[in-house]
Amino acid sequence: MSLSATNNNTPPSSMSLIKSVIVPARPISVHSYDNKIYLVCASGDLLRYDLGLTGKGVLVKWASCLTSVQAYNNELYVWFAEEYLINVYDMTGTLKRSWEHFCLGDNFNKLRVVSNKVVVSSAHNQALTVYDLQGQLMKQIKCPGISNTGSYKAMAVCGDDSVIVSDYKTSSVFRVNIDSGEVMWTSKCVHQPEGVVCYKNRYVLVTNCNTNTRIWILDAETGRLLPQ
């Protein structure tokens, strides 16, 4: 997909399909990095494509569903929620390290890495758990907007110190400062939100399961719903 905006100071106003590709199973998480696209599927495949969606390579083949992928500092961070594992691979798919993370999770929950910190949800504690890049526990941040169930919890990096979280069960989208632990704002504008992404660190794009592919746009600083 390509997003269009009139200039850099306005949110995107439309999107258009550039190209699509058939993948082995239901796609769960996608991340672009260094002119490559990394995708994990319900089949347990971690795939790599060129930006033009060509040159597919299978980097990892796992027995169960992969939950989330993010490339960071030339490493791939992959969460296996059903296995309670976070694995870190090099860019060829070779395992470098691994640690356990328990969560009442399902395969739509997401992990994100920001400023040398790995952030992942801990639904049973209604919190975000923060690890260093080696898997050492740094802190837990209590977040009232996180349900204590395994319902979908998506996440996006926003700036150098915060993440945007969406929780399907509580119909909440909120921004959390990872350094201070502050919940900066909470929005209830989207019913049962699922996908969330930060655009140019200025806008938060949110969608849910709807028939017309609607996207809601929030101000990243305030959480205010912007005119559609």
mmCIF file with all atom_site columns, C-alpha atoms in Angstrom:
data_model
loop_
_atom_site.group_PDB
_atom_site.id
_atom_site.type_symbol
_atom_site.label_atom_id
_atom_site.label_alt_id
_atom_site.label_comp_id
_atom_site.label_asym_id
_atom_site.label_entity_id
_atom_site.label_seq_id
_atom_site.pdbx_PDB_ins_code
_atom_site.Cartn_x
_atom_site.Cartn_y
_atom_site.Cartn_z
_atom_site.occupancy
_atom_site.B_iso_or_equiv
_atom_site.pdbx_formal_charge
_atom_site.auth_seq_id
_atom_site.auth_comp_id
_atom_site.auth_asym_id
_atom_site.auth_atom_id
_atom_site.pdbx_PDB_model_num
ATOM 1   C CA . MET A 1 1   ? 0.000   0.000   0.000  1.00 0.00 ? 1   MET A CA 1
ATOM 2   C CA . SER A 1 2   ? 1.057   3.597   -0.638 1.00 0.00 ? 2   SER A CA 1
ATOM 3   C CA . LEU A 1 3   ? -0.192  6.427   1.591  1.00 0.00 ? 3   LEU A CA 1
ATOM 4   C CA . SER A 1 4   ? -0.839  9.868   0.126  1.00 0.00 ? 4   SER A CA 1
ATOM 5   C CA . ALA A 1 5   ? -0.848  13.261  1.860  1.00 0.00 ? 5   ALA A CA 1
ATOM 6   C CA . THR A 1 6   ? -0.936  16.798  0.499  1.00 0.00 ? 6   THR A CA 1
ATOM 7   C CA . ASN A 1 7   ? 2.288   17.675  2.393  1.00 0.00 ? 7   ASN A CA 1
ATOM 8   C CA . ASN A 1 8   ? 4.380   16.555  5.357  1.00 0.00 ? 8   ASN A CA 1
ATOM 9   C CA . ASN A 1 9   ? 2.303   18.633  7.777  1.00 0.00 ? 9   ASN A CA 1
ATOM 10  C CA . THR A 1 10  ? -0.975  16.857  7.062  1.00 0.00 ? 10  THR A CA 1
ATOM 11  C CA . PRO A 1 11  ? -2.066  13.291  7.767  1.00 0.00 ? 11  PRO A CA 1
ATOM 12  C CA . PRO A 1 12  ? -2.468  10.806  4.902  1.00 0.00 ? 12  PRO A CA 1
ATOM 13  C CA . SER A 1 13  ? -5.738  11.190  3.052  1.00 0.00 ? 13  SER A CA 1
ATOM 14  C CA . SER A 1 14  ? -5.825  8.090   0.871  1.00 0.00 ? 14  SER A CA 1
ATOM 15  C CA . MET A 1 15  ? -4.034  4.866   0.039  1.00 0.00 ? 15  MET A CA 1
ATOM 16  C CA . SER A 1 16  ? -3.565  2.885   -3.141 1.00 0.00 ? 16  SER A CA 1
ATOM 17  C CA . LEU A 1 17  ? -2.550  -0.692  -3.853 1.00 0.00 ? 17  LEU A CA 1
ATOM 18  C CA . ILE A 1 18  ? 0.930   -1.042  -5.355 1.00 0.00 ? 18  ILE A CA 1
ATOM 19  C CA . LYS A 1 19  ? 1.366   -4.798  -5.396 1.00 0.00 ? 19  LYS A CA 1
ATOM 20  C CA . SER A 1 20  ? 0.226   -7.915  -3.568 1.00 0.00 ? 20  SER A CA 1
ATOM 21  C CA . VAL A 1 21  ? 1.787   -11.326 -3.110 1.00 0.00 ? 21  VAL A CA 1
ATOM 22  C CA . ILE A 1 22  ? 0.472   -14.716 -1.992 1.00 0.00 ? 22  ILE A CA 1
ATOM 23  C CA . VAL A 1 23  ? 2.066   -15.934 1.268  1.00 0.00 ? 23  VAL A CA 1
ATOM 24  C CA . PRO A 1 24  ? 2.108   -19.473 2.734  1.00 0.00 ? 24  PRO A CA 1
ATOM 25  C CA . ALA A 1 25  ? -0.493  -18.775 5.428  1.00 0.00 ? 25  ALA A CA 1
ATOM 26  C CA . ARG A 1 26  ? -2.306  -15.985 7.228  1.00 0.00 ? 26  ARG A CA 1
ATOM 27  C CA . PRO A 1 27  ? 0.123   -13.050 7.685  1.00 0.00 ? 27  PRO A CA 1
ATOM 28  C CA . ILE A 1 28  ? 0.468   -12.014 11.326 1.00 0.00 ? 28  ILE A CA 1
ATOM 29  C CA . SER A 1 29  ? 3.111   -9.273  11.481 1.00 0.00 ? 29  SER A CA 1
ATOM 30  C CA . VAL A 1 30  ? 5.150   -7.291  8.943  1.00 0.00 ? 30  VAL A CA 1
ATOM 31  C CA . HIS A 1 31  ? 8.141   -4.961  9.314  1.00 0.00 ? 31  HIS A CA 1
ATOM 32  C CA . SER A 1 32  ? 10.277  -3.092  6.782  1.00 0.00 ? 32  SER A CA 1
ATOM 33  C CA . TYR A 1 33  ? 13.989  -2.559  7.363  1.00 0.00 ? 33  TYR A CA 1
ATOM 34  C CA . ASP A 1 34  ? 16.979  -1.711  5.150  1.00 0.00 ? 34  ASP A CA 1
ATOM 35  C CA . ASN A 1 35  ? 15.013  -2.061  1.884  1.00 0.00 ? 35  ASN A CA 1
ATOM 36  C CA . LYS A 1 36  ? 13.633  -5.444  2.932  1.00 0.00 ? 36  LYS A CA 1
ATOM 37  C CA . ILE A 1 37  ? 10.240  -6.581  4.185  1.00 0.00 ? 37  ILE A CA 1
ATOM 38  C CA . TYR A 1 38  ? 10.059  -9.178  6.962  1.00 0.00 ? 38  TYR A CA 1
ATOM 39  C CA . LEU A 1 39  ? 6.846   -11.123 7.463  1.00 0.00 ? 39  LEU A CA 1
ATOM 40  C CA . VAL A 1 40  ? 5.741   -13.790 9.928  1.00 0.00 ? 40  VAL A CA 1
ATOM 41  C CA . CYS A 1 41  ? 2.837   -16.127 9.190  1.00 0.00 ? 41  CYS A CA 1
ATOM 42  C CA . ALA A 1 42  ? 0.513   -18.420 11.107 1.00 0.00 ? 42  ALA A CA 1
ATOM 43  C CA . SER A 1 43  ? 2.313   -21.330 9.446  1.00 0.00 ? 43  SER A CA 1
ATOM 44  C CA . GLY A 1 44  ? 5.470   -20.579 11.456 1.00 0.00 ? 44  GLY A CA 1
ATOM 45  C CA . ASP A 1 45  ? 7.351   -19.037 8.510  1.00 0.00 ? 45  ASP A CA 1
ATOM 46  C CA . LEU A 1 46  ? 9.558   -15.976 8.831  1.00 0.00 ? 46  LEU A CA 1
ATOM 47  C CA . LEU A 1 47  ? 9.902   -14.616 5.293  1.00 0.00 ? 47  LEU A CA 1
ATOM 48  C CA . ARG A 1 48  ? 12.042  -11.914 3.703  1.00 0.00 ? 48  ARG A CA 1
ATOM 49  C CA . TYR A 1 49  ? 11.124  -9.962  0.555  1.00 0.00 ? 49  TYR A CA 1
ATOM 50  C CA . ASP A 1 50  ? 12.624  -7.090  -1.361 1.00 0.00 ? 50  ASP A CA 1
ATOM 51  C CA . LEU A 1 51  ? 10.565  -3.894  -1.189 1.00 0.00 ? 51  LEU A CA 1
ATOM 52  C CA . GLY A 1 52  ? 9.034   -4.821  -4.526 1.00 0.00 ? 52  GLY A CA 1
ATOM 53  C CA . LEU A 1 53  ? 7.722   -8.032  -2.891 1.00 0.00 ? 53  LEU A CA 1
ATOM 54  C CA . THR A 1 54  ? 10.176  -10.166 -4.877 1.00 0.00 ? 54  THR A CA 1
ATOM 55  C CA . GLY A 1 55  ? 13.043  -12.433 -3.904 1.00 0.00 ? 55  GLY A CA 1
ATOM 56  C CA . LYS A 1 56  ? 11.269  -14.339 -1.146 1.00 0.00 ? 56  LYS A CA 1
ATOM 57  C CA . GLY A 1 57  ? 13.479  -16.222 1.264  1.00 0.00 ? 57  GLY A CA 1
ATOM 58  C CA . VAL A 1 58  ? 12.421  -18.375 4.215  1.00 0.00 ? 58  VAL A CA 1
ATOM 59  C CA . LEU A 1 59  ? 14.645  -17.368 7.134  1.00 0.00 ? 59  LEU A CA 1
ATOM 60  C CA . VAL A 1 60  ? 12.972  -19.391 9.898  1.00 0.00 ? 60  VAL A CA 1
ATOM 61  C CA . LYS A 1 61  ? 10.513  -22.288 9.858  1.00 0.00 ? 61  LYS A CA 1
ATOM 62  C CA . TRP A 1 62  ? 8.846   -22.917 13.230 1.00 0.00 ? 62  TRP A CA 1
ATOM 63  C CA . ALA A 1 63  ? 6.351   -25.573 14.305 1.00 0.00 ? 63  ALA A CA 1
ATOM 64  C CA . SER A 1 64  ? 3.823   -23.064 15.679 1.00 0.00 ? 64  SER A CA 1
ATOM 65  C CA . CYS A 1 65  ? 2.521   -19.602 14.880 1.00 0.00 ? 65  CYS A CA 1
ATOM 66  C CA . LEU A 1 66  ? 4.927   -16.666 15.019 1.00 0.00 ? 66  LEU A CA 1
ATOM 67  C CA . THR A 1 67  ? 3.435   -13.601 16.673 1.00 0.00 ? 67  THR A CA 1
ATOM 68  C CA . SER A 1 68  ? 5.529   -10.554 15.826 1.00 0.00 ? 68  SER A CA 1
ATOM 69  C CA . VAL A 1 69  ? 8.729   -9.496  14.080 1.00 0.00 ? 69  VAL A CA 1
ATOM 70  C CA . GLN A 1 70  ? 10.853  -6.368  14.217 1.00 0.00 ? 70  GLN A CA 1
ATOM 71  C CA . ALA A 1 71  ? 14.308  -5.725  12.791 1.00 0.00 ? 71  ALA A CA 1
ATOM 72  C CA . TYR A 1 72  ? 16.567  -3.598  14.975 1.00 0.00 ? 72  TYR A CA 1
ATOM 73  C CA . ASN A 1 73  ? 20.327  -2.958  14.764 1.00 0.00 ? 73  ASN A CA 1
ATOM 74  C CA . ASN A 1 74  ? 20.747  -5.730  12.191 1.00 0.00 ? 74  ASN A CA 1
ATOM 75  C CA . GLU A 1 75  ? 18.937  -8.302  14.306 1.00 0.00 ? 75  GLU A CA 1
ATOM 76  C CA . LEU A 1 76  ? 15.462  -9.816  14.042 1.00 0.00 ? 76  LEU A CA 1
ATOM 77  C CA . TYR A 1 77  ? 13.351  -9.918  17.202 1.00 0.00 ? 77  TYR A CA 1
ATOM 78  C CA . VAL A 1 78  ? 10.591  -12.524 16.962 1.00 0.00 ? 78  VAL A CA 1
ATOM 79  C CA . TRP A 1 79  ? 7.932   -13.290 19.569 1.00 0.00 ? 79  TRP A CA 1
ATOM 80  C CA . PHE A 1 80  ? 6.403   -16.766 19.845 1.00 0.00 ? 80  PHE A CA 1
ATOM 81  C CA . ALA A 1 81  ? 3.473   -15.996 22.188 1.00 0.00 ? 81  ALA A CA 1
ATOM 82  C CA . GLU A 1 82  ? 2.169   -19.563 22.220 1.00 0.00 ? 82  GLU A CA 1
ATOM 83  C CA . GLU A 1 83  ? 5.635   -20.849 23.158 1.00 0.00 ? 83  GLU A CA 1
ATOM 84  C CA . TYR A 1 84  ? 6.324   -18.016 25.670 1.00 0.00 ? 84  TYR A CA 1
ATOM 85  C CA . LEU A 1 85  ? 9.563   -17.262 23.815 1.00 0.00 ? 85  LEU A CA 1
ATOM 86  C CA . ILE A 1 86  ? 11.339  -14.224 22.428 1.00 0.00 ? 86  ILE A CA 1
ATOM 87  C CA . ASN A 1 87  ? 14.022  -15.232 19.926 1.00 0.00 ? 87  ASN A CA 1
ATOM 88  C CA . VAL A 1 88  ? 16.674  -12.992 18.395 1.00 0.00 ? 88  VAL A CA 1
ATOM 89  C CA . TYR A 1 89  ? 18.166  -13.936 15.006 1.00 0.00 ? 89  TYR A CA 1
ATOM 90  C CA . ASP A 1 90  ? 20.820  -12.430 12.789 1.00 0.00 ? 90  ASP A CA 1
ATOM 91  C CA . MET A 1 91  ? 19.664  -11.223 9.390  1.00 0.00 ? 91  MET A CA 1
ATOM 92  C CA . THR A 1 92  ? 20.219  -14.656 7.841  1.00 0.00 ? 92  THR A CA 1
ATOM 93  C CA . GLY A 1 93  ? 17.897  -16.406 10.321 1.00 0.00 ? 93  GLY A CA 1
ATOM 94  C CA . THR A 1 94  ? 20.553  -17.871 12.638 1.00 0.00 ? 94  THR A CA 1
ATOM 95  C CA . LEU A 1 95  ? 19.446  -17.909 16.279 1.00 0.00 ? 95  LEU A CA 1
ATOM 96  C CA . LYS A 1 96  ? 21.665  -15.740 18.507 1.00 0.00 ? 96  LYS A CA 1
ATOM 97  C CA . ARG A 1 97  ? 19.828  -15.729 21.847 1.00 0.00 ? 97  ARG A CA 1
ATOM 98  C CA . SER A 1 98  ? 16.450  -16.455 23.392 1.00 0.00 ? 98  SER A CA 1
ATOM 99  C CA . TRP A 1 99  ? 14.504  -15.847 26.597 1.00 0.00 ? 99  TRP A CA 1
ATOM 100 C CA . GLU A 1 100 ? 11.144  -16.744 28.057 1.00 0.00 ? 100 GLU A CA 1
ATOM 101 C CA . HIS A 1 101 ? 8.278   -14.282 28.390 1.00 0.00 ? 101 HIS A CA 1
ATOM 102 C CA . PHE A 1 102 ? 4.976   -15.486 29.809 1.00 0.00 ? 102 PHE A CA 1
ATOM 103 C CA . CYS A 1 103 ? 1.831   -13.749 28.643 1.00 0.00 ? 103 CYS A CA 1
ATOM 104 C CA . LEU A 1 104 ? -1.834  -14.579 28.279 1.00 0.00 ? 104 LEU A CA 1
ATOM 105 C CA . GLY A 1 105 ? -1.262  -14.099 24.591 1.00 0.00 ? 105 GLY A CA 1
ATOM 106 C CA . ASP A 1 106 ? -2.645  -14.936 21.256 1.00 0.00 ? 106 ASP A CA 1
ATOM 107 C CA . ASN A 1 107 ? -1.018  -14.693 17.887 1.00 0.00 ? 107 ASN A CA 1
ATOM 108 C CA . PHE A 1 108 ? -2.017  -11.087 17.213 1.00 0.00 ? 108 PHE A CA 1
ATOM 109 C CA . ASN A 1 109 ? -0.095  -9.605  20.143 1.00 0.00 ? 109 ASN A CA 1
ATOM 110 C CA . LYS A 1 110 ? 2.956   -7.594  19.173 1.00 0.00 ? 110 LYS A CA 1
ATOM 111 C CA . LEU A 1 111 ? 6.506   -6.922  20.384 1.00 0.00 ? 111 LEU A CA 1
ATOM 112 C CA . ARG A 1 112 ? 8.372   -3.705  19.662 1.00 0.00 ? 112 ARG A CA 1
ATOM 113 C CA . VAL A 1 113 ? 11.965  -2.528  20.131 1.00 0.00 ? 113 VAL A CA 1
ATOM 114 C CA . VAL A 1 114 ? 12.696  1.139   20.856 1.00 0.00 ? 114 VAL A CA 1
ATOM 115 C CA . SER A 1 115 ? 15.933  2.789   22.034 1.00 0.00 ? 115 SER A CA 1
ATOM 116 C CA . ASN A 1 116 ? 17.607  -0.522  22.968 1.00 0.00 ? 116 ASN A CA 1
ATOM 117 C CA . LYS A 1 117 ? 14.566  -1.743  24.891 1.00 0.00 ? 117 LYS A CA 1
ATOM 118 C CA . VAL A 1 118 ? 12.308  -4.682  24.011 1.00 0.00 ? 118 VAL A CA 1
ATOM 119 C CA . VAL A 1 119 ? 8.676   -3.936  24.897 1.00 0.00 ? 119 VAL A CA 1
ATOM 120 C CA . VAL A 1 120 ? 6.055   -6.675  25.098 1.00 0.00 ? 120 VAL A CA 1
ATOM 121 C CA . SER A 1 121 ? 2.627   -6.954  26.707 1.00 0.00 ? 121 SER A CA 1
ATOM 122 C CA . SER A 1 122 ? 1.961   -8.863  29.932 1.00 0.00 ? 122 SER A CA 1
ATOM 123 C CA . ALA A 1 123 ? -1.815  -9.172  29.973 1.00 0.00 ? 123 ALA A CA 1
ATOM 124 C CA . HIS A 1 124 ? -2.038  -11.090 33.255 1.00 0.00 ? 124 HIS A CA 1
ATOM 125 C CA . ASN A 1 125 ? -0.439  -8.094  34.999 1.00 0.00 ? 125 ASN A CA 1
ATOM 126 C CA . GLN A 1 126 ? -2.187  -5.470  32.819 1.00 0.00 ? 126 GLN A CA 1
ATOM 127 C CA . ALA A 1 127 ? 1.275   -4.147  32.043 1.00 0.00 ? 127 ALA A CA 1
ATOM 128 C CA . LEU A 1 128 ? 3.998   -3.691  29.477 1.00 0.00 ? 128 LEU A CA 1
ATOM 129 C CA . THR A 1 129 ? 7.203   -5.574  30.248 1.00 0.00 ? 129 THR A CA 1
ATOM 130 C CA . VAL A 1 130 ? 10.517  -3.978  29.228 1.00 0.00 ? 130 VAL A CA 1
ATOM 131 C CA . TYR A 1 131 ? 13.702  -5.991  28.636 1.00 0.00 ? 131 TYR A CA 1
ATOM 132 C CA . ASP A 1 132 ? 17.155  -4.940  27.516 1.00 0.00 ? 132 ASP A CA 1
ATOM 133 C CA . LEU A 1 133 ? 18.420  -6.340  24.216 1.00 0.00 ? 133 LEU A CA 1
ATOM 134 C CA . GLN A 1 134 ? 19.940  -9.356  25.984 1.00 0.00 ? 134 GLN A CA 1
ATOM 135 C CA . GLY A 1 135 ? 16.642  -10.310 27.617 1.00 0.00 ? 135 GLY A CA 1
ATOM 136 C CA . GLN A 1 136 ? 17.319  -8.956  31.109 1.00 0.00 ? 136 GLN A CA 1
ATOM 137 C CA . LEU A 1 137 ? 14.183  -7.631  32.801 1.00 0.00 ? 137 LEU A CA 1
ATOM 138 C CA . MET A 1 138 ? 14.289  -3.866  33.232 1.00 0.00 ? 138 MET A CA 1
ATOM 139 C CA . LYS A 1 139 ? 10.788  -2.921  34.418 1.00 0.00 ? 139 LYS A CA 1
ATOM 140 C CA . GLN A 1 140 ? 7.055   -3.428  34.189 1.00 0.00 ? 140 GLN A CA 1
ATOM 141 C CA . ILE A 1 141 ? 4.761   -0.522  33.375 1.00 0.00 ? 141 ILE A CA 1
ATOM 142 C CA . LYS A 1 142 ? 1.182   -0.784  34.610 1.00 0.00 ? 142 LYS A CA 1
ATOM 143 C CA . CYS A 1 143 ? -1.330  0.271   31.952 1.00 0.00 ? 143 CYS A CA 1
ATOM 144 C CA . PRO A 1 144 ? -5.056  0.426   32.817 1.00 0.00 ? 144 PRO A CA 1
ATOM 145 C CA . GLY A 1 145 ? -5.879  0.244   29.108 1.00 0.00 ? 145 GLY A CA 1
ATOM 146 C CA . ILE A 1 146 ? -4.501  -3.310  28.840 1.00 0.00 ? 146 ILE A CA 1
ATOM 147 C CA . SER A 1 147 ? -7.065  -6.046  29.413 1.00 0.00 ? 147 SER A CA 1
ATOM 148 C CA . ASN A 1 148 ? -6.128  -9.064  31.526 1.00 0.00 ? 148 ASN A CA 1
ATOM 149 C CA . THR A 1 149 ? -7.113  -11.424 28.718 1.00 0.00 ? 149 THR A CA 1
ATOM 150 C CA . GLY A 1 150 ? -5.343  -12.738 25.640 1.00 0.00 ? 150 GLY A CA 1
ATOM 151 C CA . SER A 1 151 ? -7.266  -10.429 23.292 1.00 0.00 ? 151 SER A CA 1
ATOM 152 C CA . TYR A 1 152 ? -5.423  -8.653  20.465 1.00 0.00 ? 152 TYR A CA 1
ATOM 153 C CA . LYS A 1 153 ? -2.816  -6.126  21.590 1.00 0.00 ? 153 LYS A CA 1
ATOM 154 C CA . ALA A 1 154 ? -0.990  -4.372  18.766 1.00 0.00 ? 154 ALA A CA 1
ATOM 155 C CA . MET A 1 155 ? 1.902   -1.967  19.228 1.00 0.00 ? 155 MET A CA 1
ATOM 156 C CA . ALA A 1 156 ? 3.872   0.634   17.259 1.00 0.00 ? 156 ALA A CA 1
ATOM 157 C CA . VAL A 1 157 ? 7.035   2.616   17.997 1.00 0.00 ? 157 VAL A CA 1
ATOM 158 C CA . CYS A 1 158 ? 6.484   6.378   18.324 1.00 0.00 ? 158 CYS A CA 1
ATOM 159 C CA . GLY A 1 159 ? 9.573   8.575   18.531 1.00 0.00 ? 159 GLY A CA 1
ATOM 160 C CA . ASP A 1 160 ? 12.597  7.577   20.592 1.00 0.00 ? 160 ASP A CA 1
ATOM 161 C CA . ASP A 1 161 ? 10.947  6.870   23.920 1.00 0.00 ? 161 ASP A CA 1
ATOM 162 C CA . SER A 1 162 ? 7.374   5.670   23.550 1.00 0.00 ? 162 SER A CA 1
ATOM 163 C CA . VAL A 1 163 ? 5.023   3.118   22.039 1.00 0.00 ? 163 VAL A CA 1
ATOM 164 C CA . ILE A 1 164 ? 1.423   3.252   20.877 1.00 0.00 ? 164 ILE A CA 1
ATOM 165 C CA . VAL A 1 165 ? -0.670  0.312   22.117 1.00 0.00 ? 165 VAL A CA 1
ATOM 166 C CA . SER A 1 166 ? -4.108  -0.831  20.988 1.00 0.00 ? 166 SER A CA 1
ATOM 167 C CA . ASP A 1 167 ? -6.219  -3.255  23.018 1.00 0.00 ? 167 ASP A CA 1
ATOM 168 C CA . TYR A 1 168 ? -9.172  -4.976  21.353 1.00 0.00 ? 168 TYR A CA 1
ATOM 169 C CA . LYS A 1 169 ? -10.955 -5.927  24.573 1.00 0.00 ? 169 LYS A CA 1
ATOM 170 C CA . THR A 1 170 ? -10.938 -2.489  26.211 1.00 0.00 ? 170 THR A CA 1
ATOM 171 C CA . SER A 1 171 ? -11.415 -0.576  22.905 1.00 0.00 ? 171 SER A CA 1
ATOM 172 C CA . SER A 1 172 ? -8.420  1.544   23.917 1.00 0.00 ? 172 SER A CA 1
ATOM 173 C CA . VAL A 1 173 ? -5.515  3.105   22.043 1.00 0.00 ? 173 VAL A CA 1
ATOM 174 C CA . PHE A 1 174 ? -2.895  4.742   24.243 1.00 0.00 ? 174 PHE A CA 1
ATOM 175 C CA . ARG A 1 175 ? 0.645   6.113   24.205 1.00 0.00 ? 175 ARG A CA 1
ATOM 176 C CA . VAL A 1 176 ? 3.158   5.074   26.865 1.00 0.00 ? 176 VAL A CA 1
ATOM 177 C CA . ASN A 1 177 ? 6.504   6.709   27.610 1.00 0.00 ? 177 ASN A CA 1
ATOM 178 C CA . ILE A 1 178 ? 8.835   3.752   28.205 1.00 0.00 ? 178 ILE A CA 1
ATOM 179 C CA . ASP A 1 179 ? 11.397  5.790   30.155 1.00 0.00 ? 179 ASP A CA 1
ATOM 180 C CA . SER A 1 180 ? 9.027   7.469   32.621 1.00 0.00 ? 180 SER A CA 1
ATOM 181 C CA . GLY A 1 181 ? 6.244   4.865   32.603 1.00 0.00 ? 181 GLY A CA 1
ATOM 182 C CA . GLU A 1 182 ? 3.675   7.603   31.969 1.00 0.00 ? 182 GLU A CA 1
ATOM 183 C CA . VAL A 1 183 ? 0.529   6.820   29.996 1.00 0.00 ? 183 VAL A CA 1
ATOM 184 C CA . MET A 1 184 ? 0.554   10.032  27.959 1.00 0.00 ? 184 MET A CA 1
ATOM 185 C CA . TRP A 1 185 ? -2.973  9.759   26.547 1.00 0.00 ? 185 TRP A CA 1
ATOM 186 C CA . THR A 1 186 ? -5.764  7.275   25.986 1.00 0.00 ? 186 THR A CA 1
ATOM 187 C CA . SER A 1 187 ? -8.273  7.281   23.129 1.00 0.00 ? 187 SER A CA 1
ATOM 188 C CA . LYS A 1 188 ? -11.577 5.415   22.975 1.00 0.00 ? 188 LYS A CA 1
ATOM 189 C CA . CYS A 1 189 ? -12.410 6.565   19.441 1.00 0.00 ? 189 CYS A CA 1
ATOM 190 C CA . VAL A 1 190 ? -12.073 3.183   17.738 1.00 0.00 ? 190 VAL A CA 1
ATOM 191 C CA . HIS A 1 191 ? -14.287 0.237   18.684 1.00 0.00 ? 191 HIS A CA 1
ATOM 192 C CA . GLN A 1 192 ? -12.239 -2.941  19.155 1.00 0.00 ? 192 GLN A CA 1
ATOM 193 C CA . PRO A 1 193 ? -9.019  -1.630  17.539 1.00 0.00 ? 193 PRO A CA 1
ATOM 194 C CA . GLU A 1 194 ? -6.580  -4.086  15.989 1.00 0.00 ? 194 GLU A CA 1
ATOM 195 C CA . GLY A 1 195 ? -3.833  -2.732  13.710 1.00 0.00 ? 195 GLY A CA 1
ATOM 196 C CA . VAL A 1 196 ? -1.923  0.396   14.740 1.00 0.00 ? 196 VAL A CA 1
ATOM 197 C CA . VAL A 1 197 ? 1.027   2.210   13.165 1.00 0.00 ? 197 VAL A CA 1
ATOM 198 C CA . CYS A 1 198 ? 2.791   5.534   13.744 1.00 0.00 ? 198 CYS A CA 1
ATOM 199 C CA . TYR A 1 199 ? 3.215   7.700   10.626 1.00 0.00 ? 199 TYR A CA 1
ATOM 200 C CA . LYS A 1 200 ? 6.081   10.220  10.578 1.00 0.00 ? 200 LYS A CA 1
ATOM 201 C CA . ASN A 1 201 ? 5.927   10.288  14.408 1.00 0.00 ? 201 ASN A CA 1
ATOM 202 C CA . ARG A 1 202 ? 3.022   12.735  14.032 1.00 0.00 ? 202 ARG A CA 1
ATOM 203 C CA . TYR A 1 203 ? -0.007  10.581  13.337 1.00 0.00 ? 203 TYR A CA 1
ATOM 204 C CA . VAL A 1 204 ? -1.347  7.275   14.631 1.00 0.00 ? 204 VAL A CA 1
ATOM 205 C CA . LEU A 1 205 ? -3.256  5.174   12.107 1.00 0.00 ? 205 LEU A CA 1
ATOM 206 C CA . VAL A 1 206 ? -5.701  2.677   13.628 1.00 0.00 ? 206 VAL A CA 1
ATOM 207 C CA . THR A 1 207 ? -7.985  0.116   12.067 1.00 0.00 ? 207 THR A CA 1
ATOM 208 C CA . ASN A 1 208 ? -10.285 -2.673  13.192 1.00 0.00 ? 208 ASN A CA 1
ATOM 209 C CA . CYS A 1 209 ? -12.276 -5.463  11.575 1.00 0.00 ? 209 CYS A CA 1
ATOM 210 C CA . ASN A 1 210 ? -14.472 -3.429  9.229  1.00 0.00 ? 210 ASN A CA 1
ATOM 211 C CA . THR A 1 211 ? -15.779 -4.080  5.745  1.00 0.00 ? 211 THR A CA 1
ATOM 212 C CA . ASN A 1 212 ? -14.691 -0.820  4.101  1.00 0.00 ? 212 ASN A CA 1
ATOM 213 C CA . THR A 1 213 ? -11.024 -0.858  5.229  1.00 0.00 ? 213 THR A CA 1
ATOM 214 C CA . ARG A 1 214 ? -11.549 2.276   7.270  1.00 0.00 ? 214 ARG A CA 1
ATOM 215 C CA . ILE A 1 215 ? -8.572  3.878   9.009  1.00 0.00 ? 215 ILE A CA 1
ATOM 216 C CA . TRP A 1 216 ? -8.897  6.294   11.926 1.00 0.00 ? 216 TRP A CA 1
ATOM 217 C CA . ILE A 1 217 ? -6.152  8.913   12.349 1.00 0.00 ? 217 ILE A CA 1
ATOM 218 C CA . LEU A 1 218 ? -5.140  10.238  15.774 1.00 0.00 ? 218 LEU A CA 1
ATOM 219 C CA . ASP A 1 219 ? -2.756  13.039  16.680 1.00 0.00 ? 219 ASP A CA 1
ATOM 220 C CA . ALA A 1 220 ? 0.356   11.315  18.091 1.00 0.00 ? 220 ALA A CA 1
ATOM 221 C CA . GLU A 1 221 ? 0.920   14.065  20.674 1.00 0.00 ? 221 GLU A CA 1
ATOM 222 C CA . THR A 1 222 ? -2.595  14.269  22.098 1.00 0.00 ? 222 THR A CA 1
ATOM 223 C CA . GLY A 1 223 ? -4.502  11.194  20.915 1.00 0.00 ? 223 GLY A CA 1
ATOM 224 C CA . ARG A 1 224 ? -7.194  13.475  19.491 1.00 0.00 ? 224 ARG A CA 1
ATOM 225 C CA . LEU A 1 225 ? -9.184  12.041  16.590 1.00 0.00 ? 225 LEU A CA 1
ATOM 226 C CA . LEU A 1 226 ? -8.454  14.073  13.454 1.00 0.00 ? 226 LEU A CA 1
ATOM 227 C CA . PRO A 1 227 ? -11.137 14.955  10.883 1.00 0.00 ? 227 PRO A CA 1
ATOM 228 C CA . GLN A 1 228 ? -11.651 12.231  8.294  1.00 0.00 ? 228 GLN A CA 1
#
